[in-house]
mmCIF file of C-alpha atoms in Angstrom:
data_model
loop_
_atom_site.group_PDB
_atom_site.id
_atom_site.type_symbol
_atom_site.label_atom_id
_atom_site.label_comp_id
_atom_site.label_asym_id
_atom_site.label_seq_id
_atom_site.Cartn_x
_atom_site.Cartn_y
_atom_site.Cartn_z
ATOM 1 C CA UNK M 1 16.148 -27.953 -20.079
ATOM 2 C CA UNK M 2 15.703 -24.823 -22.579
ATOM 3 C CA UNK M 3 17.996 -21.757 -22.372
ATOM 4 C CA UNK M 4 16.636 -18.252 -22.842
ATOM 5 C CA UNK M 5 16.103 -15.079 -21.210
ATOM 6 C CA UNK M 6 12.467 -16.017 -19.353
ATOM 7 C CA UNK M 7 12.499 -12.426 -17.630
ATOM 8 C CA UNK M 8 13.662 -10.682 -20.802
ATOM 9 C CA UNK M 9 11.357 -12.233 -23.303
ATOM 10 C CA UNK M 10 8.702 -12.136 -20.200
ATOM 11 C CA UNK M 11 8.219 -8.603 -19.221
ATOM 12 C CA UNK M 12 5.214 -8.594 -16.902
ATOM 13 C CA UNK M 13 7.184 -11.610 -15.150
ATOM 14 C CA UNK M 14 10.198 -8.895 -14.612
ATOM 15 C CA UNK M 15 7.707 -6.714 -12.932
ATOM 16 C CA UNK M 16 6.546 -9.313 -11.042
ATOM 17 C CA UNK M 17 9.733 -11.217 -10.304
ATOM 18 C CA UNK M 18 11.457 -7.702 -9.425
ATOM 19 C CA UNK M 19 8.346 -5.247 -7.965
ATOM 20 C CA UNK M 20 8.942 -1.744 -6.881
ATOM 21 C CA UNK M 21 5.623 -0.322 -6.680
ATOM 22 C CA UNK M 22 7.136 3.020 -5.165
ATOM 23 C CA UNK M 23 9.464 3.467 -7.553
ATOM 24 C CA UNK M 24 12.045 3.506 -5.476
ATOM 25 C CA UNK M 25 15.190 3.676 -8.483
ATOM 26 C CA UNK M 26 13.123 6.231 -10.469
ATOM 27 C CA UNK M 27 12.999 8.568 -7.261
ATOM 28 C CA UNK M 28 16.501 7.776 -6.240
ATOM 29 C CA UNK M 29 17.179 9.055 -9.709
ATOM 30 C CA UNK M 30 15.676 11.686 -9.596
ATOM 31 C CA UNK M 31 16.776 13.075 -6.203
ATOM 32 C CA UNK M 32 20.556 12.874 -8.017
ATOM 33 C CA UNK M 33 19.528 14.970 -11.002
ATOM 34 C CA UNK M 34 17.743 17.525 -9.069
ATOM 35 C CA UNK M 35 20.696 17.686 -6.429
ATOM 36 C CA UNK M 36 23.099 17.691 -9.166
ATOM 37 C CA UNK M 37 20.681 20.817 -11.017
ATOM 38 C CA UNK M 38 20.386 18.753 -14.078
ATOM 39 C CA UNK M 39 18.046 20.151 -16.874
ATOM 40 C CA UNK M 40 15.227 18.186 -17.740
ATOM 41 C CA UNK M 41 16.261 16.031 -21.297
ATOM 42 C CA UNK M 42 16.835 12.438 -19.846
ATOM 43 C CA UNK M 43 18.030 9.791 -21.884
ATOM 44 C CA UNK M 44 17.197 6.439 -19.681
ATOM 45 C CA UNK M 45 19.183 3.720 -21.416
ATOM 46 C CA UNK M 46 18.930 -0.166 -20.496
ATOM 47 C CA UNK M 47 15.117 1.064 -19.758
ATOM 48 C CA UNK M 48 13.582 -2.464 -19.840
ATOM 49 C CA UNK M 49 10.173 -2.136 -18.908
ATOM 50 C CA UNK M 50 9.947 1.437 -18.548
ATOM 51 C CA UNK M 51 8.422 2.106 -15.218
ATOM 52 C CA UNK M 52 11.435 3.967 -14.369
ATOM 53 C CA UNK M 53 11.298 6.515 -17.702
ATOM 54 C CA UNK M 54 7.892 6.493 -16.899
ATOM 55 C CA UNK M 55 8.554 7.576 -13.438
ATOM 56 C CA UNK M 56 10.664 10.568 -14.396
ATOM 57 C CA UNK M 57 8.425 11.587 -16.764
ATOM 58 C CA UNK M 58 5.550 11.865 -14.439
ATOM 59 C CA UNK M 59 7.873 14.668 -12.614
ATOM 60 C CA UNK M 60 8.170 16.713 -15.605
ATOM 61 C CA UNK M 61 11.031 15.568 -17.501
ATOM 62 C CA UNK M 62 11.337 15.028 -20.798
ATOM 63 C CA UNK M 63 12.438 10.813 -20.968
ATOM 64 C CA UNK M 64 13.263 8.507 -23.942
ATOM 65 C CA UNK M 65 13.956 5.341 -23.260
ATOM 66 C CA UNK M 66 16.402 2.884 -25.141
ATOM 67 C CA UNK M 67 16.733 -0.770 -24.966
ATOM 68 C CA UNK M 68 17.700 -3.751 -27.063
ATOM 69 C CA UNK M 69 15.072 -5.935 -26.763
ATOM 70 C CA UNK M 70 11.890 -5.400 -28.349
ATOM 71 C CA UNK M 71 9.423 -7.572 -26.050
ATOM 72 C CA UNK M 72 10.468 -4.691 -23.155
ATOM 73 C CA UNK M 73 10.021 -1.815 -25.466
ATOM 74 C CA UNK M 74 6.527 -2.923 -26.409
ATOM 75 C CA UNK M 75 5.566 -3.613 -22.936
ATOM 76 C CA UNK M 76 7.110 0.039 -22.161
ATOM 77 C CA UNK M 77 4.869 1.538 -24.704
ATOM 78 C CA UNK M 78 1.556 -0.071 -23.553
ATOM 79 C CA UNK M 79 1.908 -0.268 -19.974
ATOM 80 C CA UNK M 80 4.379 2.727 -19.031
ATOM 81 C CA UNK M 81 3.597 5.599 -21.144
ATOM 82 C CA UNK M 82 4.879 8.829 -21.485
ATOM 83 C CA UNK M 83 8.471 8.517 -22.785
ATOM 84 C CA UNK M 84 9.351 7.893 -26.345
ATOM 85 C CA UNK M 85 10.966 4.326 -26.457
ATOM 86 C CA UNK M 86 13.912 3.316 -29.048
ATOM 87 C CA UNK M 87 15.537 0.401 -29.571
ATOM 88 C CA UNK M 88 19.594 0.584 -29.262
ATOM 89 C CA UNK M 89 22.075 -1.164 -27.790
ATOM 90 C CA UNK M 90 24.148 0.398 -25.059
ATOM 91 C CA UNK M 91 27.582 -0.923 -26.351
ATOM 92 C CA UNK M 92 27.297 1.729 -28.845
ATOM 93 C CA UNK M 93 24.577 3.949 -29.953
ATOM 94 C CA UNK M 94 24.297 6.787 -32.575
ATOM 95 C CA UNK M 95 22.683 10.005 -31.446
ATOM 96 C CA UNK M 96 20.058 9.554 -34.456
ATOM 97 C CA UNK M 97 19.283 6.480 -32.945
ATOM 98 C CA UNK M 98 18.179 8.201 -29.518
ATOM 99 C CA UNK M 99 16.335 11.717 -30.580
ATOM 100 C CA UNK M 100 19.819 13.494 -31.248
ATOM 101 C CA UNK M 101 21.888 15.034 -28.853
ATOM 102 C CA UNK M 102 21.947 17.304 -25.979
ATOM 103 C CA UNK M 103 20.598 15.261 -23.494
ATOM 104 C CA UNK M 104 20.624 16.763 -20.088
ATOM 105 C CA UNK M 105 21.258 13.626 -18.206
ATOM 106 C CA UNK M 106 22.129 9.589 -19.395
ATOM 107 C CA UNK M 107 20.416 7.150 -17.185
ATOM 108 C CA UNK M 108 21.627 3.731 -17.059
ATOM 109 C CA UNK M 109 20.387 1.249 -13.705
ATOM 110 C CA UNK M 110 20.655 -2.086 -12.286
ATOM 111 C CA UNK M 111 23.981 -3.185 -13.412
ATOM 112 C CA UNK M 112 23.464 -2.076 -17.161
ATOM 113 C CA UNK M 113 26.791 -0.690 -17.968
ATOM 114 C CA UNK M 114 28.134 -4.315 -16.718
ATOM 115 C CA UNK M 115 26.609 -6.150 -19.952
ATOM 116 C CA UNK M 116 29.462 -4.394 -21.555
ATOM 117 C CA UNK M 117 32.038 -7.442 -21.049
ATOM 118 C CA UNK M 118 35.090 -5.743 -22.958
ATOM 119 C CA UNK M 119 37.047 -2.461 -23.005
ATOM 120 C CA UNK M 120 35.711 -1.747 -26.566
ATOM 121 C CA UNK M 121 32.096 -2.109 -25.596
ATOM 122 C CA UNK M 122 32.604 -0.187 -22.430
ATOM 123 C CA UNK M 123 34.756 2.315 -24.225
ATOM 124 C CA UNK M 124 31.914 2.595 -27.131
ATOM 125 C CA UNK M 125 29.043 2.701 -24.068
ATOM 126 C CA UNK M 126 31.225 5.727 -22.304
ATOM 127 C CA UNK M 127 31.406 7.578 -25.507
ATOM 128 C CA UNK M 128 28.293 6.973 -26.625
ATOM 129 C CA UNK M 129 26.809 8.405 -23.143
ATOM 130 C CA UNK M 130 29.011 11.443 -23.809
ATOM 131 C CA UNK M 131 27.934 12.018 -27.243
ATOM 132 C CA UNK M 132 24.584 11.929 -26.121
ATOM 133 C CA UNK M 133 25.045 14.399 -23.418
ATOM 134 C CA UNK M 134 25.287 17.823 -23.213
ATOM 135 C CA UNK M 135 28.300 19.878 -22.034
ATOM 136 C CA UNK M 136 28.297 19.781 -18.359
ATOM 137 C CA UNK M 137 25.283 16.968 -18.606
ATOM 138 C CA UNK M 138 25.310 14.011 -15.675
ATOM 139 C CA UNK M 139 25.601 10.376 -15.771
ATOM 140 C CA UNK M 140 24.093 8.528 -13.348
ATOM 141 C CA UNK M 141 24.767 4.456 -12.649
ATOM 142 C CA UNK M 142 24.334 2.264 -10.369
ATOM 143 C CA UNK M 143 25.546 -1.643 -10.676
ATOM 144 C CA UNK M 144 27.629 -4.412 -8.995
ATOM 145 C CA UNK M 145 30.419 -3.306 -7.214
ATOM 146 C CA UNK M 146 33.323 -5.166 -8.538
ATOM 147 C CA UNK M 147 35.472 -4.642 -5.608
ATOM 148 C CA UNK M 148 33.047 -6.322 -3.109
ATOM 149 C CA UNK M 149 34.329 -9.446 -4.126
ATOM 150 C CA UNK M 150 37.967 -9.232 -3.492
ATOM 151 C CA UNK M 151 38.339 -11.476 -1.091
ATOM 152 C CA UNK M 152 34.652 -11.867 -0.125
ATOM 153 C CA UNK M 153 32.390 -15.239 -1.113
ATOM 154 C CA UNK M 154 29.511 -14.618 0.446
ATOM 155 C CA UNK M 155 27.333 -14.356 -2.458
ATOM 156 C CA UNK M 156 29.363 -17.280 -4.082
ATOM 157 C CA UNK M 157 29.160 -19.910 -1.696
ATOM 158 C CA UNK M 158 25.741 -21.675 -1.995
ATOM 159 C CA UNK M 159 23.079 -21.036 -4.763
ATOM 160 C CA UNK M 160 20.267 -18.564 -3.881
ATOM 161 C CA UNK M 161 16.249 -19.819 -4.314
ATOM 162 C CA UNK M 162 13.490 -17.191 -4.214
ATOM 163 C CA UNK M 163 10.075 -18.477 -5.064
ATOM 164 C CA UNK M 164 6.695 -16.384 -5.877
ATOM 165 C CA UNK M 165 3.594 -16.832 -7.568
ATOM 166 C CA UNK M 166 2.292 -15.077 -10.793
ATOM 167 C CA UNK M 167 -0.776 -14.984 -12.538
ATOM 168 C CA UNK M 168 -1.748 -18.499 -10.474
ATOM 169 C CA UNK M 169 1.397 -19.924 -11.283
ATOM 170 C CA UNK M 170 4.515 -20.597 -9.183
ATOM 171 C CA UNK M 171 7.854 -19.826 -10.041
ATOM 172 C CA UNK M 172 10.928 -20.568 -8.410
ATOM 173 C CA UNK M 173 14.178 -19.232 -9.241
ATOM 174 C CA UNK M 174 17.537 -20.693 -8.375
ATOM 175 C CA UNK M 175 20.620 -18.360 -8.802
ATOM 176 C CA UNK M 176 24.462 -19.531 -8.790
ATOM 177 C CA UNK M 177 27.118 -16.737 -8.700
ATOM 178 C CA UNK M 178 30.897 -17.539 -9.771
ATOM 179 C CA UNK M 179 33.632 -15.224 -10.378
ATOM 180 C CA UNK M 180 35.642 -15.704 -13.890
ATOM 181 C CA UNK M 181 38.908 -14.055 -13.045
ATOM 182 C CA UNK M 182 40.838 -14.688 -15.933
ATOM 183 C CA UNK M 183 37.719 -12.358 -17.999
ATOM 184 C CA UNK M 184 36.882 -10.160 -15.135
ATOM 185 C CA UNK M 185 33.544 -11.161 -15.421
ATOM 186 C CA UNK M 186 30.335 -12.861 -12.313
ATOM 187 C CA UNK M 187 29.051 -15.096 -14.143
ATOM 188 C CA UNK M 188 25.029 -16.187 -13.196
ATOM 189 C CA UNK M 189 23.886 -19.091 -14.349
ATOM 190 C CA UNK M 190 19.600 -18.867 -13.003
ATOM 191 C CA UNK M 191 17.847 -21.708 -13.843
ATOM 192 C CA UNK M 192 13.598 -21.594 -13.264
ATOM 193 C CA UNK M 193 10.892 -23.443 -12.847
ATOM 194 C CA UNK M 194 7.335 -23.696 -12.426
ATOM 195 C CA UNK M 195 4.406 -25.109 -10.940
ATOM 196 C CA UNK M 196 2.542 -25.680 -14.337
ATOM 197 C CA UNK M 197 4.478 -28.425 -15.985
ATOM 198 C CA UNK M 198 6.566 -26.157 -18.758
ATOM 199 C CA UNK M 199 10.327 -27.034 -18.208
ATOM 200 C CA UNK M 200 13.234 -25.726 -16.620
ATOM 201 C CA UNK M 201 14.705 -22.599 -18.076
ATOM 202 C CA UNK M 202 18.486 -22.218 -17.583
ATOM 203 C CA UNK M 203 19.502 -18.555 -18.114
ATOM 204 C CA UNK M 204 23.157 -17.972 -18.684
ATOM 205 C CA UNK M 205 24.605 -14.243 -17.994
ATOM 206 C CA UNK M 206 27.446 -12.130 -16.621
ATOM 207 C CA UNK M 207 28.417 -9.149 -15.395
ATOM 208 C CA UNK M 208 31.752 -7.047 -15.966
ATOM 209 C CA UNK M 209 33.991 -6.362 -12.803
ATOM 210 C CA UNK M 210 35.065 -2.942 -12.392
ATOM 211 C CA UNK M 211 36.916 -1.587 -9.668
ATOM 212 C CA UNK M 212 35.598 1.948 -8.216
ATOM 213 C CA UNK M 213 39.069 3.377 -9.171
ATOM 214 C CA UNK M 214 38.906 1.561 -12.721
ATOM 215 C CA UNK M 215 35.392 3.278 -13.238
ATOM 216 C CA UNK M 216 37.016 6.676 -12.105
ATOM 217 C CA UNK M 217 40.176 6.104 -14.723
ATOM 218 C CA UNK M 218 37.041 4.923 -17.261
ATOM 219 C CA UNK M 219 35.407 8.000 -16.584
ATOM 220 C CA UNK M 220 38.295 10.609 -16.811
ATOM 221 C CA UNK M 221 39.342 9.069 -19.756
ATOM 222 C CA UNK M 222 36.210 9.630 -21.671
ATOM 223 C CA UNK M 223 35.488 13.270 -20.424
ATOM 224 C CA UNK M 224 33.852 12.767 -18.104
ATOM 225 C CA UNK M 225 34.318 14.490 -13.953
ATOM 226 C CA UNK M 226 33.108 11.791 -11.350
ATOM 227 C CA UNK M 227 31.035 13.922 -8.722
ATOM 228 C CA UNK M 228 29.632 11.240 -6.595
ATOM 229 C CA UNK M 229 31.309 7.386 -6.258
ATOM 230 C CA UNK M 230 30.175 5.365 -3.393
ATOM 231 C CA UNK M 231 28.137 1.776 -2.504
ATOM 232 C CA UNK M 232 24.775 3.822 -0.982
ATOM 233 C CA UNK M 233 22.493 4.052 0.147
ATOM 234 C CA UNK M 234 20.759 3.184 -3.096
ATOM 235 C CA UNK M 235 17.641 1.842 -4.658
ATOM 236 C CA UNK M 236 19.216 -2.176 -4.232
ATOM 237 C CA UNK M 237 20.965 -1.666 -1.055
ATOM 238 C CA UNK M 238 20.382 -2.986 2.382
ATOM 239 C CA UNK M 239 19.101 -0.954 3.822
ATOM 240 C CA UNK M 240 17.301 1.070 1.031
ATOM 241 C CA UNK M 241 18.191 4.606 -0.007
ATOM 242 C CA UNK M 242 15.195 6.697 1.641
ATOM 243 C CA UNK M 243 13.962 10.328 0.794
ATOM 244 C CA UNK M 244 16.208 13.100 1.800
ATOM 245 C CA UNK M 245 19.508 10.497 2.809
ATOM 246 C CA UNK M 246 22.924 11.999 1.759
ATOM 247 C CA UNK M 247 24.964 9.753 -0.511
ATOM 248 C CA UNK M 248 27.635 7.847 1.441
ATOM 249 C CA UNK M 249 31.545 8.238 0.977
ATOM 250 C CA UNK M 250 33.040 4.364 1.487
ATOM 251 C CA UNK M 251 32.800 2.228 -2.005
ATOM 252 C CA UNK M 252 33.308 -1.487 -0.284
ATOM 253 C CA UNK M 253 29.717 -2.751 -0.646
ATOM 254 C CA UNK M 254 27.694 -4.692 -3.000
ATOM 255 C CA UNK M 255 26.542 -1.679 -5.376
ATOM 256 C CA UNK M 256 28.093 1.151 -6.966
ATOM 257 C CA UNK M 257 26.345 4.434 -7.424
ATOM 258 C CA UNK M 258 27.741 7.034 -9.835
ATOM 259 C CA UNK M 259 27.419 10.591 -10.960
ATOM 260 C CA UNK M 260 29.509 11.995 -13.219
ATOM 261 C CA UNK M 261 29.627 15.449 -15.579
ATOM 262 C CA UNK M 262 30.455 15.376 -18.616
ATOM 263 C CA UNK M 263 33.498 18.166 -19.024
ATOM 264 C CA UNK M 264 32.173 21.171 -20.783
ATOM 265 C CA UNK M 265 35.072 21.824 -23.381
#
């Protein structure tokens, strides 16, 4: 068995592995911003392939998007155009290193703020973000809910399978969830195969755990006023967030949502 990141270094097998052909997260996005009267400078960060950046573009705003990993960027640039794409890791990022500063809103989706395992790297992705940002500019989330699994195994208990086909090829995907404690981290080991006789693929990950009071503490602490906290509905909820649904008030599900101001002094 070979380890990698097969979606990662794979980005058209992302797409295919993970469609969302009415860009549901980019609209969810941008019914926050325009609720929230954001300006239109968007920094999306954790872009991957793009199609969200590109998304928000297409509605008039002004998008880079920022990610680590080249193979996503280039895909981003050829098959998602519009925004100007950077590479720079979310840990910690200069302002040079994302078209300067005064970014009307910081973007960052589908658990992205997690891959910061440690206080320093979510201290130096929080700062970062608000360095970025304008006075009085918005942050918007959304991730694993840390909270949800107090308690609950559900999503622990037996290994998920999902299976599709790709370019003539099968895939099959199966996903174990376990919950390190001791670093506050769910831990995914996803291991893959396929139908055309390449071998397994055993990808190793993990998410931090944070509490929706931690991420309000986080938040305060880095300047930062939380406006909306709460598990959906959302782009990766069930059900999905639809056009013109309110945000919800409880936090006890499986996804977080966020948006948060940056303080204007």
């Amino acid at each position: 068995m070979t380890s990698g990141n097969l979606l990662t270094d794979n980005p058209a097998l992302y797409e295919a592995r993970f469609p969302d052909p009415d860009r549901l997260a980019g609209r969810w996005v941008e019914d926050c911003l325009r609720r929230h009267g954001a300006g239109g400078r968007v920094l999306d960060i954790g872009c991957g392939t793009g199609r969200d950046a590109a998304h928000l573009h297409s509605v008039g705003r002004t998008v880079t998007g920022a990610d680590l990993s080249e193979a996503m960027l280039a895909y981003a640039r050829a098959r998602h155009p519009g925004p100007a794409y950077v590479r720079a890791d979310l840990h910690g990022f200069e302002p040079r290193e994302v078209g300067g500063v005064g970014f009307d809103a910081v973007v960052c989706l589908d658990s992205s703020p997690l891959y910061c395992h440690t206080d320093d790297q979510l201290d130096g992705f929080l700062a970062s973000c608000r360095g970025a940002l304008a006075p009085g500019g918005l942050l918007v989330a959304e991730m694993r809910n840390g909270a949800y699994f107090l308690g609950r195994t559900d999503l622990l208990d037996a290994p998920s399978v999902h299976a599709f086909t790709w370019q003539g090829t099968g895939y099959r995907s199966t996903t174990t969830l376990t919950v390190d404690r001791t670093a506050q981290l769910l831990r995914r080991i996803r291991v893959w195969t396929a139908d055309d006789g390449s071998p397994p693929v055993e990808q190793l990950s993990a998410w931090r755990l944070l509490s929706p009071q931690e991420l309000r503490y986080l938040l305060a602490a880095h300047g930062f006023e939380v406006l909306e906290l709460h598990d959906g509905p959302g782009p990766r909820t069930e059900p999905p967030w639809r056009e013109g649904e309110s945000p919800g008030s409880a936090a006890d599900g499986d996804r977080l949502h966020v948006v948060a101001r940056r303080h204007t002094d």
